[in-house]
Amino acid sequence: MADRVKTVGWAAHDSSGFLSPFQFTRRATGEEDVRLKVLYCGVCHSDLHNIKNEMGFTSYPCVPGHEVVGEVTEVGNKVKKFIIGDKVGVGLFVDSCGECEQCVNDVETYCPKLKMAYLSIDDDGTVIQGGYSKEMVIKERYVFRWPENLPLPAGTPLLGAGSTVYSPMKYYGLDKSGQHLGVVGLGGLGHLAVKFAKAFGLKVTVISTSPSKKDEAINHLGADAFLVSTDQEQTQKAMSTMDGIIDTVSAPHALMPLFSLLKPNGKLVVVGAPNKPVELDILFLVMGRKMLGTSSVGGVKETQEMIDFAAKHGIVADVEVVEMENVNNAMERLAKGDVRYRFVLDIGNATVAV
């Protein structure tokens, strides 16, 4: 097709999830498009779930990846914000209707016609492929400015994990200096939640089932306290002390014990995605006027705000940079939880033959 341009990515071809070089095409650069050479792409648990079709809607071949930093190589004639050579970011979604209430109010994430960075269907009927590829083509509106002082590899996970924890803190009012925030889980999301919360001026308690993470939470990440959630004595002392809790754990777990840690009017916000239903004692919540909330990543405006905030306060993820020839090993390690705290793929330096 004349309006398609060949490129190369790393795709899964079946539910084994094994990634291998794959030649495919992207659309030619349109008048409102930005074409970029991908330099780095973060590895998210959702990538692992999707390449293995654990969510049940993967179409193959599947090129995953939705935390992308790259360099602009071409712009359409109507593009105003970017020029060739700019460093830019691409996040969870690459298009929306632009007209609905959600888009007008800068929360495109919840647009009913949202198009994700991969597995969604593009305007021309092709399946959108993600950031585990040598280049991408994105509409200008959904491309983020990358601050000069924000490191590329370590900053890359902010586009997914960072926005996932920043957005609910802002929306639910858990960004006010002096508040006490609990952070459940100290993984890719949790460690960034701690960093953003401390930058907001909050008192932070990390809540975990792993006592071994206490030193990391307090001495490395700067948390104020550490609570072992299975320790009844610790839990009893912490009851009714927190203004809010950000729960980043995706594995199924009980939520009711977390509500006991909240003050009246406290908010438990779940940003992990357990794949099993949860049980709630509504009467208990009613008696304390406590709230269960959820959240996805922020919209374009808020994500750019988050990137700029991170650059100002020196917030980056703790990452391990992985060469592309080791991507499948990284996926195996991710499945075992053997990562501290995010893998980032070095795509810009990858050599590939298909």
Tab-separated table of C-alpha atoms in Angstrom:
chain	number	residue	atom	x	y	z
A	1	MET	CA	0.000	0.000	0.000
A	2	ALA	CA	1.331	3.414	-0.985
A	3	ASP	CA	0.270	4.997	2.287
A	4	ARG	CA	2.062	2.406	4.436
A	5	VAL	CA	5.719	2.394	5.453
A	6	LYS	CA	7.690	-0.731	6.394
A	7	THR	CA	9.218	-0.987	9.844
A	8	VAL	CA	10.359	-3.671	12.275
A	9	GLY	CA	9.144	-4.619	15.727
A	10	TRP	CA	9.241	-7.507	18.191
A	11	ALA	CA	5.984	-9.452	18.163
A	12	ALA	CA	4.335	-12.383	19.871
A	13	HIS	CA	2.694	-14.716	17.368
A	14	ASP	CA	0.778	-16.950	19.768
A	15	SER	CA	-0.123	-17.290	23.434
A	16	SER	CA	3.351	-18.584	24.324
A	17	GLY	CA	4.196	-14.887	24.422
A	18	PHE	CA	7.591	-15.458	22.800
A	19	LEU	CA	8.764	-12.254	21.112
A	20	SER	CA	10.690	-12.276	17.840
A	21	PRO	CA	11.570	-9.730	15.121
A	22	PHE	CA	8.614	-8.946	12.885
A	23	GLN	CA	8.315	-6.779	9.790
A	24	PHE	CA	5.088	-4.823	9.434
A	25	THR	CA	3.875	-1.449	8.186
A	26	ARG	CA	2.764	1.784	9.780
A	27	ARG	CA	0.841	4.544	8.081
A	28	ALA	CA	2.739	7.234	6.233
A	29	THR	CA	3.157	10.490	8.149
A	30	GLY	CA	-0.092	12.457	7.867
A	31	GLU	CA	-0.426	16.208	8.098
A	32	GLU	CA	-1.095	16.080	11.858
A	33	ASP	CA	1.281	13.188	12.603
A	34	VAL	CA	4.624	12.909	14.354
A	35	ARG	CA	6.929	10.089	13.294
A	36	LEU	CA	9.538	9.066	15.836
A	37	LYS	CA	12.464	6.736	16.143
A	38	VAL	CA	11.868	4.680	19.285
A	39	LEU	CA	14.785	4.894	21.705
A	40	TYR	CA	13.389	3.201	24.820
A	41	CYS	CA	10.206	1.375	25.767
A	42	GLY	CA	9.127	0.393	29.254
A	43	VAL	CA	7.953	-3.126	30.057
A	44	CYS	CA	4.619	-3.270	31.879
A	45	HIS	CA	2.842	-6.271	33.427
A	46	SER	CA	-0.004	-5.594	31.009
A	47	ASP	CA	2.408	-6.284	28.125
A	48	LEU	CA	3.096	-9.698	29.607
A	49	HIS	CA	-0.624	-10.409	30.110
A	50	ASN	CA	-1.466	-9.340	26.569
A	51	ILE	CA	1.219	-11.239	24.670
A	52	LYS	CA	0.046	-14.378	26.479
A	53	ASN	CA	-3.629	-13.496	25.807
A	54	GLU	CA	-4.424	-13.724	29.500
A	55	MET	CA	-7.038	-10.987	29.102
A	56	GLY	CA	-8.715	-12.875	26.253
A	57	PHE	CA	-8.684	-10.217	23.525
A	58	THR	CA	-5.194	-10.363	22.005
A	59	SER	CA	-4.920	-10.590	18.234
A	60	TYR	CA	-1.676	-11.925	16.780
A	61	PRO	CA	0.884	-10.932	15.736
A	62	CYS	CA	1.056	-8.519	18.681
A	63	VAL	CA	3.761	-5.869	19.112
A	64	PRO	CA	3.308	-4.625	22.721
A	65	GLY	CA	4.589	-1.488	24.444
A	66	HIS	CA	2.970	1.711	25.716
A	67	GLU	CA	5.739	3.570	27.570
A	68	VAL	CA	7.792	5.019	24.737
A	69	VAL	CA	10.465	7.694	24.479
A	70	GLY	CA	11.865	8.556	21.073
A	71	GLU	CA	13.261	11.174	18.739
A	72	VAL	CA	11.147	12.948	16.129
A	73	THR	CA	12.230	12.079	12.572
A	74	GLU	CA	9.349	13.579	10.559
A	75	VAL	CA	6.350	15.846	11.155
A	76	GLY	CA	3.228	16.612	9.154
A	77	ASN	CA	2.702	20.063	7.668
A	78	LYS	CA	0.100	20.960	10.303
A	79	VAL	CA	2.210	19.941	13.318
A	80	LYS	CA	3.029	22.954	15.501
A	81	LYS	CA	4.477	21.666	18.779
A	82	PHE	CA	7.329	19.473	17.555
A	83	ILE	CA	10.239	19.608	15.157
A	84	ILE	CA	12.678	17.021	13.862
A	85	GLY	CA	15.172	16.083	16.578
A	86	ASP	CA	12.855	16.690	19.536
A	87	LYS	CA	12.745	14.055	22.262
A	88	VAL	CA	9.125	13.009	22.882
A	89	GLY	CA	7.013	10.475	24.738
A	90	VAL	CA	4.062	8.239	23.867
A	91	GLY	CA	1.848	6.651	26.494
A	92	LEU	CA	-1.053	4.261	26.930
A	93	PHE	CA	-3.289	5.672	24.196
A	94	VAL	CA	-2.695	7.156	20.750
A	95	ASP	CA	-6.111	8.480	19.687
A	96	SER	CA	-9.613	9.347	20.889
A	97	CYS	CA	-12.702	10.942	19.381
A	98	GLY	CA	-11.703	14.441	20.499
A	99	GLU	CA	-15.345	15.506	20.785
A	100	CYS	CA	-17.019	13.670	23.681
A	101	GLU	CA	-17.372	15.063	27.199
A	102	GLN	CA	-14.308	13.165	28.357
A	103	CYS	CA	-12.077	14.454	25.547
A	104	VAL	CA	-13.320	18.038	25.913
A	105	ASN	CA	-12.518	17.865	29.645
A	106	ASP	CA	-8.987	16.511	29.063
A	107	VAL	CA	-9.651	13.008	30.353
A	108	GLU	CA	-9.308	11.219	27.029
A	109	THR	CA	-8.464	8.042	28.931
A	110	TYR	CA	-12.198	7.470	29.450
A	111	CYS	CA	-13.304	8.266	25.886
A	112	PRO	CA	-15.547	5.442	24.569
A	113	LYS	CA	-13.603	5.536	21.287
A	114	LEU	CA	-10.166	5.494	22.877
A	115	LYS	CA	-7.438	3.806	20.830
A	116	MET	CA	-4.707	2.135	22.808
A	117	ALA	CA	-1.027	2.081	21.859
A	118	TYR	CA	-1.509	-1.482	20.668
A	119	LEU	CA	-4.337	-3.962	19.953
A	120	SER	CA	-6.814	-1.207	19.001
A	121	ILE	CA	-8.024	-0.783	15.417
A	122	ASP	CA	-6.715	2.232	13.504
A	123	ASP	CA	-8.782	4.428	11.181
A	124	ASP	CA	-7.692	2.384	8.140
A	125	GLY	CA	-8.791	-0.910	9.711
A	126	THR	CA	-5.337	-2.165	10.628
A	127	VAL	CA	-4.370	-3.310	14.121
A	128	ILE	CA	-2.282	-0.702	15.944
A	129	GLN	CA	1.089	-2.073	17.023
A	130	GLY	CA	2.976	-0.840	20.063
A	131	GLY	CA	6.337	0.511	21.097
A	132	TYR	CA	8.506	-2.615	20.920
A	133	SER	CA	9.380	-1.352	17.447
A	134	LYS	CA	11.920	0.795	15.644
A	135	GLU	CA	9.490	3.648	14.965
A	136	MET	CA	5.968	4.899	15.611
A	137	VAL	CA	3.563	7.366	13.991
A	138	ILE	CA	1.268	9.280	16.364
A	139	LYS	CA	-1.125	12.202	16.050
A	140	GLU	CA	0.453	15.334	17.500
A	141	ARG	CA	-2.226	15.715	20.190
A	142	TYR	CA	-1.151	12.460	21.867
A	143	VAL	CA	2.603	13.088	21.863
A	144	PHE	CA	4.303	14.445	25.008
A	145	ARG	CA	7.099	17.000	25.254
A	146	TRP	CA	10.148	15.504	26.958
A	147	PRO	CA	12.013	17.871	29.333
A	148	GLU	CA	15.736	18.154	28.645
A	149	ASN	CA	16.643	17.381	32.262
A	150	LEU	CA	14.559	14.201	32.492
A	151	PRO	CA	16.709	11.087	31.848
A	152	LEU	CA	15.465	8.968	28.966
A	153	PRO	CA	15.681	5.349	30.214
A	154	ALA	CA	14.734	6.039	33.834
A	155	GLY	CA	12.017	8.482	32.865
A	156	THR	CA	10.334	6.180	30.363
A	157	PRO	CA	8.103	4.289	32.864
A	158	LEU	CA	6.571	7.585	33.972
A	159	LEU	CA	4.455	7.502	30.807
A	160	GLY	CA	2.549	4.499	32.140
A	161	ALA	CA	3.333	3.690	35.761
A	162	GLY	CA	3.979	7.305	36.731
A	163	SER	CA	0.722	8.577	35.263
A	164	THR	CA	-1.168	5.665	36.836
A	165	VAL	CA	-0.274	6.796	40.374
A	166	TYR	CA	-0.097	10.563	39.786
A	167	SER	CA	-3.583	10.834	38.288
A	168	PRO	CA	-5.524	9.368	41.265
A	169	MET	CA	-3.503	11.383	43.761
A	170	LYS	CA	-4.581	14.550	41.969
A	171	TYR	CA	-8.186	13.508	41.303
A	172	TYR	CA	-8.932	12.226	44.811
A	173	GLY	CA	-7.166	15.112	46.541
A	174	LEU	CA	-4.352	12.974	47.921
A	175	ASP	CA	-1.720	15.525	46.996
A	176	LYS	CA	-2.053	17.972	49.898
A	177	SER	CA	1.031	18.538	52.009
A	178	GLY	CA	0.743	17.040	55.487
A	179	GLN	CA	-1.652	14.260	54.570
A	180	HIS	CA	-0.850	10.656	55.444
A	181	LEU	CA	-0.858	8.271	52.481
A	182	GLY	CA	-0.530	4.516	52.520
A	183	VAL	CA	1.001	2.794	49.477
A	184	VAL	CA	0.190	-0.888	49.081
A	185	GLY	CA	2.874	-2.800	47.218
A	186	LEU	CA	6.417	-1.742	46.389
A	187	GLY	CA	6.728	-2.695	42.740
A	188	GLY	CA	6.803	-0.695	39.525
A	189	LEU	CA	3.760	1.364	40.479
A	190	GLY	CA	4.314	1.478	44.224
A	191	HIS	CA	7.862	2.811	44.221
A	192	LEU	CA	6.780	5.701	41.978
A	193	ALA	CA	3.756	6.368	44.186
A	194	VAL	CA	6.130	6.832	47.116
A	195	LYS	CA	8.316	9.248	45.149
A	196	PHE	CA	5.411	11.387	43.946
A	197	ALA	CA	3.795	11.410	47.392
A	198	LYS	CA	6.997	12.617	49.053
A	199	ALA	CA	7.352	15.329	46.403
A	200	PHE	CA	3.806	16.458	47.276
A	201	GLY	CA	4.862	16.740	50.930
A	202	LEU	CA	2.902	13.755	52.242
A	203	LYS	CA	3.714	11.409	55.086
A	204	VAL	CA	4.034	7.989	53.449
A	205	THR	CA	3.615	4.516	54.895
A	206	VAL	CA	4.446	1.571	52.660
A	207	ILE	CA	2.135	-1.402	53.259
A	208	SER	CA	3.555	-4.772	52.241
A	209	THR	CA	3.468	-8.468	53.010
A	210	SER	CA	7.278	-8.600	52.689
A	211	PRO	CA	9.195	-7.433	55.799
A	212	SER	CA	12.409	-7.558	53.761
A	213	LYS	CA	11.331	-4.472	51.815
A	214	LYS	CA	11.382	-2.179	54.858
A	215	ASP	CA	14.949	-0.950	54.387
A	216	GLU	CA	14.336	-0.273	50.697
A	217	ALA	CA	11.109	1.610	51.391
A	218	ILE	CA	12.520	3.876	54.087
A	219	ASN	CA	16.223	4.303	53.353
A	220	HIS	CA	16.149	4.231	49.548
A	221	LEU	CA	12.727	5.585	48.597
A	222	GLY	CA	12.224	7.911	51.551
A	223	ALA	CA	9.013	6.497	53.020
A	224	ASP	CA	8.287	7.592	56.584
A	225	ALA	CA	7.065	4.241	57.860
A	226	PHE	CA	6.633	0.605	56.867
A	227	LEU	CA	3.705	-1.620	57.785
A	228	VAL	CA	3.736	-5.395	57.435
A	229	SER	CA	0.115	-6.043	56.566
A	230	THR	CA	0.114	-9.539	58.079
A	231	ASP	CA	1.346	-8.252	61.459
A	232	GLN	CA	-1.784	-7.735	63.573
A	233	GLU	CA	0.007	-5.637	66.184
A	234	GLN	CA	1.360	-3.210	63.577
A	235	THR	CA	-2.009	-3.050	61.835
A	236	GLN	CA	-3.814	-2.352	65.105
A	237	LYS	CA	-1.516	0.580	65.898
A	238	ALA	CA	-2.036	2.055	62.423
A	239	MET	CA	-5.850	1.911	62.474
A	240	SER	CA	-7.632	5.145	61.508
A	241	THR	CA	-4.392	7.029	60.810
A	242	MET	CA	-4.367	7.447	57.020
A	243	ASP	CA	-6.123	9.995	54.832
A	244	GLY	CA	-5.817	7.802	51.776
A	245	ILE	CA	-4.327	4.614	50.392
A	246	ILE	CA	-3.087	3.900	46.866
A	247	ASP	CA	-3.306	0.149	46.255
A	248	THR	CA	-0.949	-0.876	43.442
A	249	VAL	CA	-1.153	-4.661	43.823
A	250	SER	CA	-2.563	-6.627	40.885
A	251	ALA	CA	-2.704	-10.022	42.620
A	252	PRO	CA	-6.021	-10.856	44.313
A	253	HIS	CA	-6.019	-9.716	47.946
A	254	ALA	CA	-8.434	-8.652	50.671
A	255	LEU	CA	-9.385	-4.976	50.690
A	256	MET	CA	-11.355	-4.784	53.934
A	257	PRO	CA	-8.273	-4.793	56.230
A	258	LEU	CA	-7.012	-1.728	54.349
A	259	PHE	CA	-10.182	0.227	55.091
A	260	SER	CA	-9.489	-0.133	58.824
A	261	LEU	CA	-6.321	1.931	58.342
A	262	LEU	CA	-8.272	4.895	56.981
A	263	LYS	CA	-9.594	7.822	58.958
A	264	PRO	CA	-13.293	8.679	58.546
A	265	ASN	CA	-13.761	10.086	55.022
A	266	GLY	CA	-10.647	8.220	53.931
A	267	LYS	CA	-10.201	6.954	50.380
A	268	LEU	CA	-8.857	3.633	49.185
A	269	VAL	CA	-7.916	3.935	45.513
A	270	VAL	CA	-7.154	0.751	43.595
A	271	VAL	CA	-4.899	1.154	40.554
A	272	GLY	CA	-3.769	-2.460	40.322
A	273	ALA	CA	-6.033	-4.807	38.382
A	274	PRO	CA	-6.835	-8.021	40.285
A	275	ASN	CA	-8.514	-10.535	38.000
A	276	LYS	CA	-10.960	-11.803	40.636
A	277	PRO	CA	-13.964	-10.080	42.277
A	278	VAL	CA	-13.472	-8.506	45.693
A	279	GLU	CA	-15.729	-8.623	48.748
A	280	LEU	CA	-16.776	-5.453	50.544
A	281	ASP	CA	-18.573	-4.907	53.856
A	282	ILE	CA	-20.617	-1.895	52.809
A	283	LEU	CA	-21.907	-1.256	56.351
A	284	PHE	CA	-18.330	-0.882	57.596
A	285	LEU	CA	-17.644	1.686	54.857
A	286	VAL	CA	-20.884	3.527	55.605
A	287	MET	CA	-20.052	3.865	59.299
A	288	GLY	CA	-16.819	5.685	58.442
A	289	ARG	CA	-17.985	7.353	55.210
A	290	LYS	CA	-15.057	5.695	53.513
A	291	MET	CA	-14.621	5.503	49.761
A	292	LEU	CA	-13.401	2.871	47.321
A	293	GLY	CA	-12.107	4.507	44.150
A	294	THR	CA	-10.318	3.402	41.005
A	295	SER	CA	-8.298	5.138	38.333
A	296	SER	CA	-6.437	4.649	35.073
A	297	VAL	CA	-3.684	6.807	33.592
A	298	GLY	CA	-4.221	10.528	33.233
A	299	GLY	CA	-5.327	12.270	30.069
A	300	VAL	CA	-2.953	14.128	27.769
A	301	LYS	CA	-2.922	17.377	29.769
A	302	GLU	CA	-2.461	15.671	33.130
A	303	THR	CA	0.220	13.290	31.862
A	304	GLN	CA	2.223	16.213	30.494
A	305	GLU	CA	1.770	17.922	33.870
A	306	MET	CA	3.075	14.776	35.552
A	307	ILE	CA	6.128	14.625	33.274
A	308	ASP	CA	6.961	18.272	33.978
A	309	PHE	CA	6.439	17.755	37.728
A	310	ALA	CA	8.752	14.739	37.671
A	311	ALA	CA	11.422	16.716	35.839
A	312	LYS	CA	11.156	19.562	38.353
A	313	HIS	CA	11.440	17.260	41.370
A	314	GLY	CA	13.944	14.756	39.988
A	315	ILE	CA	11.499	11.836	39.956
A	316	VAL	CA	12.433	8.840	37.807
A	317	ALA	CA	11.818	5.115	38.030
A	318	ASP	CA	14.384	2.636	39.295
A	319	VAL	CA	15.046	0.687	36.112
A	320	GLU	CA	17.094	-2.095	34.587
A	321	VAL	CA	17.875	-1.406	30.930
A	322	VAL	CA	17.561	-4.529	28.776
A	323	GLU	CA	19.021	-5.155	25.314
A	324	MET	CA	16.413	-6.382	22.848
A	325	GLU	CA	18.046	-9.762	22.353
A	326	ASN	CA	17.285	-10.395	26.042
A	327	VAL	CA	13.625	-9.324	25.919
A	328	ASN	CA	12.230	-12.839	26.413
A	329	ASN	CA	14.443	-13.406	29.427
A	330	ALA	CA	13.150	-10.130	30.847
A	331	MET	CA	9.579	-11.315	30.330
A	332	GLU	CA	10.332	-14.557	32.179
A	333	ARG	CA	11.855	-12.612	35.047
A	334	LEU	CA	8.901	-10.226	35.116
A	335	ALA	CA	6.511	-13.166	35.447
A	336	LYS	CA	8.497	-14.265	38.520
A	337	GLY	CA	8.618	-10.764	39.992
A	338	ASP	CA	12.385	-10.641	39.509
A	339	VAL	CA	12.727	-6.949	38.672
A	340	ARG	CA	13.611	-3.819	40.619
A	341	TYR	CA	11.427	-2.043	39.695
A	342	ARG	CA	10.895	-1.703	35.939
A	343	PHE	CA	12.531	-3.117	32.838
A	344	VAL	CA	13.212	-0.652	30.021
A	345	LEU	CA	14.085	-1.952	26.560
A	346	ASP	CA	16.969	-0.331	24.668
A	347	ILE	CA	15.364	-0.299	21.238
A	348	GLY	CA	17.354	2.560	19.742
A	349	ASN	CA	20.578	0.533	19.794
A	350	ALA	CA	19.025	-2.767	18.711
A	351	THR	CA	20.141	-4.481	15.529
A	352	VAL	CA	17.609	-6.777	13.943
A	353	ALA	CA	17.234	-8.976	10.879
A	354	VAL	CA	13.888	-10.389	9.709
